[in-house]
Coordinates of N, CA, C and O in Angstrom, one line a residue:
K67 N -5.0 0.9 -58.2 CA -5.7 2.2 -58.1 C -6.2 2.3 -56.7 O -6.2 3.4 -56.1
V68 N -6.8 1.2 -56.2 CA -7.4 1.3 -54.8 C -6.3 1.5 -53.8 O -6.5 2.3 -52.9
A69 N -5.1 0.9 -54.0 CA -4.0 1.1 -53.1 C -3.5 2.5 -53.1 O -3.2 3.1 -52.0
Y70 N -3.5 3.2 -54.2 CA -3.1 4.6 -54.3 C -4.1 5.5 -53.5 O -3.7 6.4 -52.8
F71 N -5.4 5.2 -53.7 CA -6.4 5.9 -53.0 C -6.2 5.8 -51.5 O -6.2 6.8 -50.8
Y72 N -6.0 4.6 -51.0 CA -5.9 4.5 -49.5 C -4.5 5.1 -49.1 O -4.4 5.6 -48.0
A73 N -3.5 5.0 -49.9 CA -2.2 5.6 -49.5 C -2.4 7.1 -49.4 O -1.8 7.7 -48.4
T74 N -3.1 7.7 -50.3 CA -3.2 9.2 -50.2 C -4.1 9.6 -49.0 O -3.8 10.6 -48.3
V75 N -5.2 8.8 -48.8 CA -6.0 9.1 -47.7 C -5.3 8.9 -46.4 O -5.3 9.8 -45.5
N76 N -4.5 7.8 -46.3 CA -3.7 7.6 -45.1 C -2.7 8.7 -44.9 O -2.4 9.1 -43.7
S77 N -2.0 9.1 -45.9 CA -1.0 10.2 -45.8 C -1.7 11.5 -45.3 O -1.1 12.2 -44.5
S78 N -2.9 11.8 -45.8 CA -3.5 13.0 -45.4 C -4.0 12.9 -43.9 O -3.9 13.9 -43.1
L79 N -4.4 11.7 -43.5 CA -4.8 11.5 -42.1 C -3.6 11.6 -41.2 O -3.6 12.2 -40.1
L80 N -2.4 11.1 -41.7 CA -1.2 11.2 -40.9 C -0.8 12.6 -40.7 O -0.4 13.0 -39.6
I81 N -0.9 13.4 -41.7 CA -0.5 14.8 -41.6 C -1.5 15.5 -40.7 O -1.0 16.3 -39.8
F82 N -2.8 15.3 -40.8 CA -3.7 15.9 -39.9 C -3.6 15.4 -38.5 O -3.7 16.3 -37.6
E83 N -3.3 14.2 -38.3 CA -3.1 13.7 -36.9 C -1.8 14.2 -36.3 O -1.8 14.5 -35.1
T84 N -0.8 14.4 -37.1 CA 0.4 15.0 -36.6 C 0.2 16.4 -36.2 O 0.7 16.9 -35.1
A85 N -0.5 17.1 -37.0 CA -0.9 18.5 -36.7 C -1.7 18.6 -35.4 O -1.5 19.4 -34.5
A86 N -2.6 17.6 -35.3 CA -3.5 17.6 -34.1 C -2.6 17.3 -32.8 O -2.8 17.9 -31.8
A87 N -1.7 16.4 -32.9 CA -0.9 16.0 -31.8 C 0.1 17.1 -31.4 O 0.4 17.2 -30.2
T88 N 0.5 18.0 -32.3 CA 1.4 19.0 -32.0 C 0.7 20.4 -31.8 O 1.4 21.4 -31.8
G89 N -0.6 20.4 -31.8 CA -1.4 21.6 -31.5 C -1.5 22.5 -32.7 O -1.8 23.7 -32.6
G90 N -1.4 21.9 -33.9 CA -1.5 22.8 -35.1 C -2.8 22.7 -35.9 O -2.9 23.3 -36.9
V91 N -3.8 22.1 -35.3 CA -5.1 22.0 -36.1 C -5.9 23.3 -35.8 O -6.1 23.6 -34.7
D92 N -6.2 23.9 -36.9 CA -7.1 25.0 -36.8 C -8.3 24.8 -37.7 O -8.4 23.8 -38.4
S93 N -9.2 25.8 -37.8 CA -10.3 25.6 -38.7 C -9.9 25.6 -40.2 O -10.5 24.9 -41.0
T94 N -8.8 26.2 -40.6 CA -8.3 26.2 -41.9 C -7.8 24.8 -42.3 O -8.2 24.2 -43.3
A95 N -7.0 24.2 -41.4 CA -6.5 22.8 -41.7 C -7.7 21.8 -41.7 O -7.7 20.9 -42.6
S96 N -8.6 22.0 -40.9 CA -9.8 21.1 -40.9 C -10.6 21.3 -42.1 O -11.0 20.3 -42.7
M97 N -10.8 22.5 -42.6 CA -11.5 22.7 -43.8 C -10.8 22.1 -45.0 O -11.4 21.5 -45.9
I98 N -9.5 22.3 -45.1 CA -8.7 21.7 -46.2 C -8.8 20.2 -46.2 O -9.0 19.6 -47.2
A99 N -8.7 19.6 -45.0 CA -8.8 18.2 -44.9 C -10.2 17.6 -45.3 O -10.2 16.6 -46.1
W100 N -11.2 18.3 -44.9 CA -12.6 17.9 -45.4 C -12.7 18.1 -46.9 O -13.4 17.3 -47.5
A101 N -12.2 19.2 -47.4 CA -12.3 19.4 -48.9 C -11.6 18.3 -49.6 O -12.1 17.8 -50.6
Y102 N -10.4 17.9 -49.1 CA -9.7 16.8 -49.7 C -10.5 15.5 -49.7 O -10.6 14.8 -50.8
G103 N -11.0 15.2 -48.6 CA -11.9 14.0 -48.5 C -13.1 14.0 -49.4 O -13.4 13.0 -50.1
G104 N -13.7 15.2 -49.5 CA -14.9 15.3 -50.4 C -14.5 15.2 -51.8 O -15.2 14.6 -52.6
L105 N -13.4 15.8 -52.2 CA -12.9 15.7 -53.6 C -12.6 14.2 -53.9 O -12.8 13.8 -55.1
R106 N -12.0 13.5 -53.0 CA -11.7 12.1 -53.3 C -13.0 11.3 -53.5 O -13.0 10.4 -54.3
V107 N -14.0 11.6 -52.7 CA -15.3 10.9 -52.8 C -15.9 11.2 -54.2 O -16.4 10.3 -54.9
L108 N -15.9 12.5 -54.5 CA -16.4 12.9 -55.8 C -15.6 12.2 -57.0 O -16.2 11.8 -57.9
H109 N -14.3 12.1 -56.8 CA -13.5 11.5 -57.8 C -13.9 10.0 -58.0 O -14.1 9.5 -59.1
S110 N -14.2 9.3 -56.9 CA -14.6 8.0 -56.9 C -16.0 7.8 -57.6 O -16.2 6.9 -58.4
L111 N -16.9 8.7 -57.3 CA -18.2 8.7 -57.9 C -18.2 9.0 -59.4 O -18.9 8.3 -60.2
V112 N -17.4 9.9 -59.8 CA -17.2 10.2 -61.2 C -16.6 9.0 -61.9 O -17.0 8.6 -63.0
Q113 N -15.6 8.3 -61.3 CA -15.0 7.1 -61.9 C -16.0 6.0 -62.1 O -16.0 5.3 -63.1
I114 N -17.0 5.9 -61.1 CA -18.0 4.9 -61.2 C -19.1 5.2 -62.2 O -19.5 4.4 -63.0
L115 N -19.5 6.5 -62.2 CA -20.7 6.9 -63.0 C -20.5 7.4 -64.3 O -21.3 7.3 -65.2
I116 N -19.3 8.1 -64.6 CA -19.1 8.8 -65.8 C -17.8 8.2 -66.4 O -16.7 8.4 -65.9
P117 N -17.9 7.5 -67.5 CA -16.7 6.9 -68.1 C -15.8 7.8 -68.9 O -15.4 7.5 -70.0
K118 N -15.6 9.0 -68.4 CA -14.8 10.0 -69.1 C -13.6 10.4 -68.3 O -13.7 10.6 -67.0
V119 N -12.4 10.5 -68.9 CA -11.2 10.7 -68.1 C -11.1 12.2 -67.7 O -10.6 12.4 -66.5
I120 N -11.5 13.1 -68.5 CA -11.2 14.6 -68.2 C -11.9 15.0 -66.9 O -11.2 15.6 -66.1
P121 N -13.2 14.7 -66.6 CA -13.7 15.2 -65.3 C -13.1 14.5 -64.2 O -12.8 15.1 -63.1
R122 N -12.7 13.2 -64.3 CA -12.1 12.5 -63.2 C -10.7 13.1 -63.0 O -10.2 13.2 -61.9
F123 N -9.9 13.4 -64.1 CA -8.6 13.9 -63.9 C -8.7 15.3 -63.3 O -7.8 15.7 -62.4
A124 N -9.7 16.1 -63.6 CA -9.8 17.4 -63.0 C -10.0 17.3 -61.5 O -9.4 18.1 -60.7
L125 N -10.8 16.4 -61.1 CA -11.0 16.2 -59.6 C -9.8 15.6 -59.0 O -9.5 16.0 -57.8
F126 N -9.0 14.8 -59.7 CA -7.8 14.3 -59.1 C -6.8 15.4 -58.9 O -6.1 15.5 -57.9
V127 N -6.7 16.3 -59.9 CA -5.8 17.5 -59.8 C -6.2 18.4 -58.6 O -5.3 18.8 -57.8
L128 N -7.5 18.7 -58.5 CA -8.0 19.5 -57.4 C -7.7 18.9 -56.1 O -7.3 19.5 -55.1
A129 N -7.9 17.6 -56.0 CA -7.6 16.9 -54.7 C -6.2 16.9 -54.4 O -5.8 17.1 -53.2
S130 N -5.3 16.7 -55.4 CA -3.9 16.7 -55.2 C -3.4 18.1 -54.7 O -2.6 18.2 -53.8
L131 N -3.9 19.1 -55.4 CA -3.6 20.5 -54.9 C -4.0 20.8 -53.5 O -3.3 21.4 -52.7
T132 N -5.2 20.2 -53.2 CA -5.7 20.4 -51.8 C -4.8 19.7 -50.8 O -4.5 20.3 -49.7
L133 N -4.4 18.5 -51.1 CA -3.4 17.8 -50.3 C -2.1 18.5 -50.2 O -1.5 18.6 -49.1
M134 N -1.6 19.1 -51.3 CA -0.4 19.8 -51.2 C -0.5 21.1 -50.4 O 0.4 21.5 -49.7
A135 N -1.7 21.7 -50.4 CA -2.0 22.9 -49.6 C -1.9 22.5 -48.1 O -1.3 23.2 -47.3
L136 N -2.5 21.3 -47.7 CA -2.5 20.9 -46.4 C -1.0 20.6 -45.9 O -0.6 21.0 -44.8
I137 N -0.3 19.9 -46.8 CA 1.1 19.6 -46.5 C 1.9 20.9 -46.3 O 2.7 21.1 -45.4
G138 N 1.7 21.9 -47.3 CA 2.4 23.2 -47.2 C 2.1 24.0 -46.0 O 3.0 24.5 -45.3
K139 N 0.8 24.0 -45.6 CA 0.4 24.7 -44.4 C 1.1 24.1 -43.1 O 1.6 24.8 -42.3
E140 N 1.1 22.8 -43.1 CA 1.8 22.1 -41.9 C 3.3 22.3 -41.9 O 3.9 22.5 -40.9
A141 N 3.9 22.3 -43.1 CA 5.3 22.5 -43.2 C 5.7 23.9 -42.8 O 6.7 24.1 -42.0
L142 N 4.9 24.9 -43.2 CA 5.2 26.2 -42.7 C 5.0 26.4 -41.2 O 5.8 27.1 -40.6
R143 N 4.0 25.7 -40.7 CA 3.8 25.8 -39.2 C 5.0 25.2 -38.5 O 5.5 25.7 -37.5
V144 N 5.5 24.0 -39.0 CA 6.5 23.3 -38.2 C 7.9 23.9 -38.5 O 8.6 24.1 -37.5
F145 N 8.2 24.2 -39.7 CA 9.6 24.7 -40.1 C 9.7 26.2 -40.2 O 10.8 26.7 -40.3
G146 N 8.5 26.9 -40.3 CA 8.6 28.3 -40.6 C 8.5 29.2 -39.4 O 8.8 29.6 -38.5

């Protein structure tokens, strides 16, 4: 589970760094990236403090959708 967390964080950082290197970082991309990071931290806190799957899964889904939004925004910028 820890490896998955670091893999997703690293992939989002790679996307954000690629966007920064190619001049594609704007306030929206930055806000989406910060939202993703915050949701992952909340997910970790819920996992530690609340032994229920549903709240943790909801945060996981929100974080995943946020990451997909960041990927989609970058893909549209590069390929669109």
